Coordinates of N, CA and C in Angstrom, one line a residue:
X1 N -3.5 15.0 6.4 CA -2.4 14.2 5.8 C -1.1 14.6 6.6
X2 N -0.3 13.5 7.0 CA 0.7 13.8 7.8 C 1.8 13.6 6.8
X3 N 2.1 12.8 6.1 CA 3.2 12.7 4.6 C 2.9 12.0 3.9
X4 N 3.6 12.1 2.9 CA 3.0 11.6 1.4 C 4.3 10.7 1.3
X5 N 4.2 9.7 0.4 CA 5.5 9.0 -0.3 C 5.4 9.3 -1.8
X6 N 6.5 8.9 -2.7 CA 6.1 8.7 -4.1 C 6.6 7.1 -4.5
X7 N 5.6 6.8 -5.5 CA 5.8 5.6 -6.1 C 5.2 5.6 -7.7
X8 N 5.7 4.7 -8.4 CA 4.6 4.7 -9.4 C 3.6 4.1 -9.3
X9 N 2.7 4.4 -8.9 CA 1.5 3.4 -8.2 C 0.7 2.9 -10.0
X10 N 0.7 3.8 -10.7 CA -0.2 3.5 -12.1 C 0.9 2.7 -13.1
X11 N 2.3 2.5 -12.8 CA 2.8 1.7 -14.0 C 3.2 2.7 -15.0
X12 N 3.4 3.9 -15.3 CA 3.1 4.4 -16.2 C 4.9 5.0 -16.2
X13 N 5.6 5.2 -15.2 CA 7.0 5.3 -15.1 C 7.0 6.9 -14.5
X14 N 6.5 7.3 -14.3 CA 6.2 8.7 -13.9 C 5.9 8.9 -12.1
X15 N 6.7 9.0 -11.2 CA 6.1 8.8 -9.6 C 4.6 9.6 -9.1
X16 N 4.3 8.7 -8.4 CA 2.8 9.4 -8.5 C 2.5 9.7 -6.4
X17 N 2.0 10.6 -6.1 CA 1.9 10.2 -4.9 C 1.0 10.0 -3.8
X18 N 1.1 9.0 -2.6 CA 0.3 8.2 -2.2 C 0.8 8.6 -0.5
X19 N -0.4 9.8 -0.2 CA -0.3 10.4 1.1 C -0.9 9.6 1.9
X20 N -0.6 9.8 3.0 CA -1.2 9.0 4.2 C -2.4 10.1 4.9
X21 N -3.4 9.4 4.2 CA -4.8 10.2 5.1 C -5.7 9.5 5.8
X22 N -5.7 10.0 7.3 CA -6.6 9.4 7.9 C -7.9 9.7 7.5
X23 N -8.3 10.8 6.9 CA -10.0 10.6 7.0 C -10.1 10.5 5.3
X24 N -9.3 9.6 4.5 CA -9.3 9.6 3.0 C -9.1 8.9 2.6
X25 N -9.0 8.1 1.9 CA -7.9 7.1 0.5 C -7.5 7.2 -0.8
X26 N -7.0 7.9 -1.0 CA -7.0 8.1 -2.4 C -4.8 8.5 -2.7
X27 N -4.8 8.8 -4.3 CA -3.6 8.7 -4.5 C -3.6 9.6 -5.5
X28 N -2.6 10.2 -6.0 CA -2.6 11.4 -7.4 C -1.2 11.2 -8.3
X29 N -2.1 11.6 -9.3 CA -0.9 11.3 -10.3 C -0.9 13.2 -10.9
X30 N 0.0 13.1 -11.6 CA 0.1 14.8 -12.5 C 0.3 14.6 -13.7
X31 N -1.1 15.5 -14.1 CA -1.0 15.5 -15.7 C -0.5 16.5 -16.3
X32 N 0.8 16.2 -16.9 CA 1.3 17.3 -17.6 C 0.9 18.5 -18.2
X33 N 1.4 19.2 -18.5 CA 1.3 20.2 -19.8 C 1.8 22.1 -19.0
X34 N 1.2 22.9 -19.8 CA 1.5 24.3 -19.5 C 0.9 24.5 -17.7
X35 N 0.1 24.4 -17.5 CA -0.3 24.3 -16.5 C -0.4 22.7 -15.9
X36 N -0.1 22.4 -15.2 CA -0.1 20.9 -14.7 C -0.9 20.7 -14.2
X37 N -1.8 19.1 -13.6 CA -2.9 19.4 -12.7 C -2.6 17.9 -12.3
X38 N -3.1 18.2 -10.8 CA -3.0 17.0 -10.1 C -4.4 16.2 -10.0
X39 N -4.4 14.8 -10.5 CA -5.7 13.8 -10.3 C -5.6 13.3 -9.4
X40 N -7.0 13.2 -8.6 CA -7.0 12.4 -7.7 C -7.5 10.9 -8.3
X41 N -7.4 9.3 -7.7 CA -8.0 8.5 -7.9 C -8.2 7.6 -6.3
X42 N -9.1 7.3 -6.2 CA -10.0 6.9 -5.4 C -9.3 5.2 -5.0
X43 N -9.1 5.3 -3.6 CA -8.7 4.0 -2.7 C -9.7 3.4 -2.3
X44 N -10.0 2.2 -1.8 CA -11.1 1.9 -0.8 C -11.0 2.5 0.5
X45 N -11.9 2.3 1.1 CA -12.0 3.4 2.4 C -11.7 2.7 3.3
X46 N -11.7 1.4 3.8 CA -11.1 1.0 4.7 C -9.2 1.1 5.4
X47 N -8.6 1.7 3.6 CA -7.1 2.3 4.1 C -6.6 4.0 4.4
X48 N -7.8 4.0 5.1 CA -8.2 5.8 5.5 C -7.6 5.4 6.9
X49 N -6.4 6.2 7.6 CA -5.6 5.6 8.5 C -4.6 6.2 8.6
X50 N -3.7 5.6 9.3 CA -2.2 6.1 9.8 C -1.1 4.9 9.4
X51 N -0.7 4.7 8.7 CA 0.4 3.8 7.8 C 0.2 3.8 6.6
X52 N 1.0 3.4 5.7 CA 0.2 3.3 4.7 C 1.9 2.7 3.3
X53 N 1.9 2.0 2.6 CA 2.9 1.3 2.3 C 1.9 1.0 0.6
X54 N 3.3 0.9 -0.2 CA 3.3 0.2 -1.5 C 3.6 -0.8 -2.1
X55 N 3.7 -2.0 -2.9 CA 4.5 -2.8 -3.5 C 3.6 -4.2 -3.7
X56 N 4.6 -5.1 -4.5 CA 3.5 -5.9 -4.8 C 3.4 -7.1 -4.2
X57 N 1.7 -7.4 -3.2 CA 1.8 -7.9 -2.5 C 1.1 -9.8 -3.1
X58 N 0.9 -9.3 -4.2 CA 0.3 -11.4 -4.5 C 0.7 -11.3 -5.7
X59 N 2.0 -11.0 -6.2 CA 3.0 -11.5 -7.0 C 2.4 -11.3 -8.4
X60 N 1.8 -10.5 -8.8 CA 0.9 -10.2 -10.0 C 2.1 -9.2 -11.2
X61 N 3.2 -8.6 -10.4 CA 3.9 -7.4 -11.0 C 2.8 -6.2 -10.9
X62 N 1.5 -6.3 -10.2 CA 1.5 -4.6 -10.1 C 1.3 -4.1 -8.4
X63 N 2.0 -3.3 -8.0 CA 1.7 -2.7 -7.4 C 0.6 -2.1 -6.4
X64 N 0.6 -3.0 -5.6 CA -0.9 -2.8 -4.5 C -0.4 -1.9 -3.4
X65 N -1.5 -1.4 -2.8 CA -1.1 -0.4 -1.6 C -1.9 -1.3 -0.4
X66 N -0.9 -0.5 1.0 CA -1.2 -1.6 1.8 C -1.5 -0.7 3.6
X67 N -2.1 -0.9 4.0 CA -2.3 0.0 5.5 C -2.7 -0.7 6.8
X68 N -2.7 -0.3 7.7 CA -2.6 -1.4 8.9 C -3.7 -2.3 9.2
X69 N -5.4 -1.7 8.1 CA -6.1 -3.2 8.3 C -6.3 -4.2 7.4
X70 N -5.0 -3.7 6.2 CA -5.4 -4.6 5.3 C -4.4 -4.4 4.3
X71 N -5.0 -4.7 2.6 CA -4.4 -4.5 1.7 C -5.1 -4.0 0.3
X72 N -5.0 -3.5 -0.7 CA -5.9 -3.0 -1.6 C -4.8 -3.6 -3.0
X73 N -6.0 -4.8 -3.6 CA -4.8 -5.0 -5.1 C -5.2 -4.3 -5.8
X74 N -3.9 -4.4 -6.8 CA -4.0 -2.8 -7.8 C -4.9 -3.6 -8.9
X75 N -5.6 -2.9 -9.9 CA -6.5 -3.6 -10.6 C -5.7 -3.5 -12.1
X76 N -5.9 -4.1 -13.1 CA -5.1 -3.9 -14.6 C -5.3 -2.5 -14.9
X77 N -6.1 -1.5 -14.7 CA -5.9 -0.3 -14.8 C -6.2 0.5 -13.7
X78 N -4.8 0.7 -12.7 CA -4.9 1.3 -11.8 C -5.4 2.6 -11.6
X79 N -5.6 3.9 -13.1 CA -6.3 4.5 -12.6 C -7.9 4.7 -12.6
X80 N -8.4 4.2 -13.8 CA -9.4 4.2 -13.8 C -10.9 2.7 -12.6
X81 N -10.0 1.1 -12.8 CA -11.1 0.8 -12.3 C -10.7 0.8 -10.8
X82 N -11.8 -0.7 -10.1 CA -11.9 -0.4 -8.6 C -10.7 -0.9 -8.1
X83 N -9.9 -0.9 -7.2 CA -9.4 -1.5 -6.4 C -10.2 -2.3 -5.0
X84 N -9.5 -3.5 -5.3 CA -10.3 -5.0 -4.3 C -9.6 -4.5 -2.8
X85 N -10.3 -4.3 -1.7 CA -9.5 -4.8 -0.4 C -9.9 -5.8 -0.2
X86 N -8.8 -6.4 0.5 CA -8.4 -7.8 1.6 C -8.1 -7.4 2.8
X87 N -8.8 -7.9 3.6 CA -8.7 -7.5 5.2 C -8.3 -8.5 5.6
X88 N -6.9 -8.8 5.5 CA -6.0 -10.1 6.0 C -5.4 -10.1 7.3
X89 N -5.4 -8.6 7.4 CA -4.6 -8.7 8.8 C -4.7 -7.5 9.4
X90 N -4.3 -7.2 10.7 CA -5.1 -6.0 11.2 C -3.6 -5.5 11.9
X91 N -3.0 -4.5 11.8 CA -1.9 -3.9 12.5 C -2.0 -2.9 13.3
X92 N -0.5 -2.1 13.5 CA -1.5 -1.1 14.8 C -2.3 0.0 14.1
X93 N -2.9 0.5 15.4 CA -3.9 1.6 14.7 C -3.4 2.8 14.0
X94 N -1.8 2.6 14.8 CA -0.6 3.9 14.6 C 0.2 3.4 13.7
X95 N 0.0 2.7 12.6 CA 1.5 1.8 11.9 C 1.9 2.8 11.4
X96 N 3.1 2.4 10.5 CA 4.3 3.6 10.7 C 4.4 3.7 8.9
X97 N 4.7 5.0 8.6 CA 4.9 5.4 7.3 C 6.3 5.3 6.9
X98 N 6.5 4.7 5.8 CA 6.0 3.8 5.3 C 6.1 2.7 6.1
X99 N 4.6 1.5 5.2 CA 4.8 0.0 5.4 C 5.7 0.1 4.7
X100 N 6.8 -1.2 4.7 CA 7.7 -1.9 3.8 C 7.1 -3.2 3.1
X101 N 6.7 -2.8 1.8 CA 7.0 -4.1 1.3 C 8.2 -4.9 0.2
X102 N 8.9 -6.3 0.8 CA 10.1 -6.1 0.7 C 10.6 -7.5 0.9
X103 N 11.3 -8.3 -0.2 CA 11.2 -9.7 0.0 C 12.7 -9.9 0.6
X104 N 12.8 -9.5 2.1 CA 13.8 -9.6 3.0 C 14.4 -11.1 3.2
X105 N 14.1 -12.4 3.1 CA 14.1 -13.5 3.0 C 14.8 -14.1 1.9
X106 N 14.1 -13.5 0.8 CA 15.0 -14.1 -0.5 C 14.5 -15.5 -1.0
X107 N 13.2 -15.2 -0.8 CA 12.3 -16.4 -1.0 C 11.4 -16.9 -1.8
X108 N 11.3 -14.9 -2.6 CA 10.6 -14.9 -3.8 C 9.1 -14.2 -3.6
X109 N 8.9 -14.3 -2.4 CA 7.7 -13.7 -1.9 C 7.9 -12.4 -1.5
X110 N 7.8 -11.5 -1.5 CA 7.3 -9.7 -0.3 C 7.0 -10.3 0.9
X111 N 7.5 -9.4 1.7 CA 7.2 -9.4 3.2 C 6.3 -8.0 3.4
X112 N 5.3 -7.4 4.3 CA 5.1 -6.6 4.8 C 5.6 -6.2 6.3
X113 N 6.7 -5.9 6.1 CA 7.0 -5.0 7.7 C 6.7 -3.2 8.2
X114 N 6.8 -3.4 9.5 CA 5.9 -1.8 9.8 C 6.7 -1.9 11.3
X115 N 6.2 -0.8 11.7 CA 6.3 -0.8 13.2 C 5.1 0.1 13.7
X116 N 5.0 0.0 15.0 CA 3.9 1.0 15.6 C 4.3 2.0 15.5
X117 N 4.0 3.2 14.7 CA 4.1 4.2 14.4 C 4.7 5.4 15.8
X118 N 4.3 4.8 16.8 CA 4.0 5.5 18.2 C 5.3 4.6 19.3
X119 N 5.4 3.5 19.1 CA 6.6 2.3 19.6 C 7.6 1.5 18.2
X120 N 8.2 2.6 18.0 CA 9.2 2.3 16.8 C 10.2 1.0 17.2
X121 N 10.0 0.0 18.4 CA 10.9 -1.0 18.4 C 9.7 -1.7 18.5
X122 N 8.4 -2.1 18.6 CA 7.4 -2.8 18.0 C 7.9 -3.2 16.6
X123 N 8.0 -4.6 16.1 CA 7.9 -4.6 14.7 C 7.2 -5.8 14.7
X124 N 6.2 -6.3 13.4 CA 5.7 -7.3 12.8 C 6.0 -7.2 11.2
X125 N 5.8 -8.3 10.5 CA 6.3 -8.7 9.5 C 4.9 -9.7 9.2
X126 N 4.4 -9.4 7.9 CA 3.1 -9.9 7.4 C 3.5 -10.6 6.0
X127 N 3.8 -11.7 6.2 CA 4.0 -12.5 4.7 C 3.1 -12.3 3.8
X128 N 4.0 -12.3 2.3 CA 2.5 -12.0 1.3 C 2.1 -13.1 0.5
X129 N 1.1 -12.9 -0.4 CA 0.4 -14.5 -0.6 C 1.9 -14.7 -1.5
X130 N 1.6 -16.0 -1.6 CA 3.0 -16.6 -2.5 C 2.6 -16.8 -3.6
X131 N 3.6 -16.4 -5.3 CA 3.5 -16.5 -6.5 C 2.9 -18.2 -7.0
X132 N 2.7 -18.9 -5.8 CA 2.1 -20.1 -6.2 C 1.2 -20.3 -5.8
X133 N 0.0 -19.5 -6.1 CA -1.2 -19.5 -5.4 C -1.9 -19.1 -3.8
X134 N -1.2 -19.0 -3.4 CA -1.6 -19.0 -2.0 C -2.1 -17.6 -1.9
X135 N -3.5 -17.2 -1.4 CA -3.8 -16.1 -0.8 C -4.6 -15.7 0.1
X136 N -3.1 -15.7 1.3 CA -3.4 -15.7 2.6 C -2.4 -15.0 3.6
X137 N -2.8 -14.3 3.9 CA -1.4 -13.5 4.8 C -2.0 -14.0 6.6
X138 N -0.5 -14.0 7.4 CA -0.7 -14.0 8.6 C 0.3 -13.0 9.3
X139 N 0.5 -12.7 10.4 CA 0.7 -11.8 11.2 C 1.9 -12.6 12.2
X140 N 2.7 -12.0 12.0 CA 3.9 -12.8 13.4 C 5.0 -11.5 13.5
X141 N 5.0 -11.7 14.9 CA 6.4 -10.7 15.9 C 7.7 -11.3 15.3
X142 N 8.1 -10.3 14.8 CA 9.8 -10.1 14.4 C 11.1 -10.5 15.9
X143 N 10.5 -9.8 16.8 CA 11.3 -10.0 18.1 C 11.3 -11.0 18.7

């Protein structure tokens, strides 16, 4: 693990956090009390990697996580069931921590932007599916 972010990834209002592991996927939340203990819950394995980003990408209000081959939707109970990947798009192998997801446009949709983790003036910008059905992302240069 090279860094971690925090988000509330489970909805629950509490930040939870979602490290960037190349040989891993997964995310933890902390369960309170005298002694605290950290949970792990389980990613798909395809966002075992080097980038790695939060937010909500097909307009549902929850919170999907997102990495440079793809995207994982959050499921109605983020910690317990599966999360779905979507291999929509494929970024660099190095994308940069964080992805952004981020409706820079004002269009009503999230954008996914990143850079090559390794060529920080590399940038793409990955539209997200649209609140009107659409679910489809493509891939286009910012520059």
């Amino acid at each position: 693990m090279e860094t971690g972010r925090l988000f509330d990834i489970d909805g629950d209002g509490p930040i939870d956090l979602l490290p960037n592991g190349t040989k891993f996927a997964a995310w933890w939340d902390i369960e309170p009390g005298e002694a605290p203990k950290w949970i792990r819950h389980e990613l798909p394995e395809q966002l075992a990697s080097h980038g790695a980003g939060f937010g909500d990408i097909n307009g549902d209000g929850r919170g999907d996580v997102v990495g440079p081959h793809g995207w994982a939707e959050a499921p109605q109970d983020r910690r317990n069931d599966r999360w779905e990947f979507h291999s929509e798009f494929d970024l660099w192998q190095d994308a940069s921590i964080p992805i952004l997801v981020q409706d820079v446009d004002n269009d009503g949709d999230n954008e996914t932007h990143c850079t090559d983790g390794l060529t920080p003036t590399a940038r793409r910008a990955v539209p997200t599916a649209s609140r009107m059905g659409r679910n489809s992302l493509s891939i286009y240069d910012c520059l």
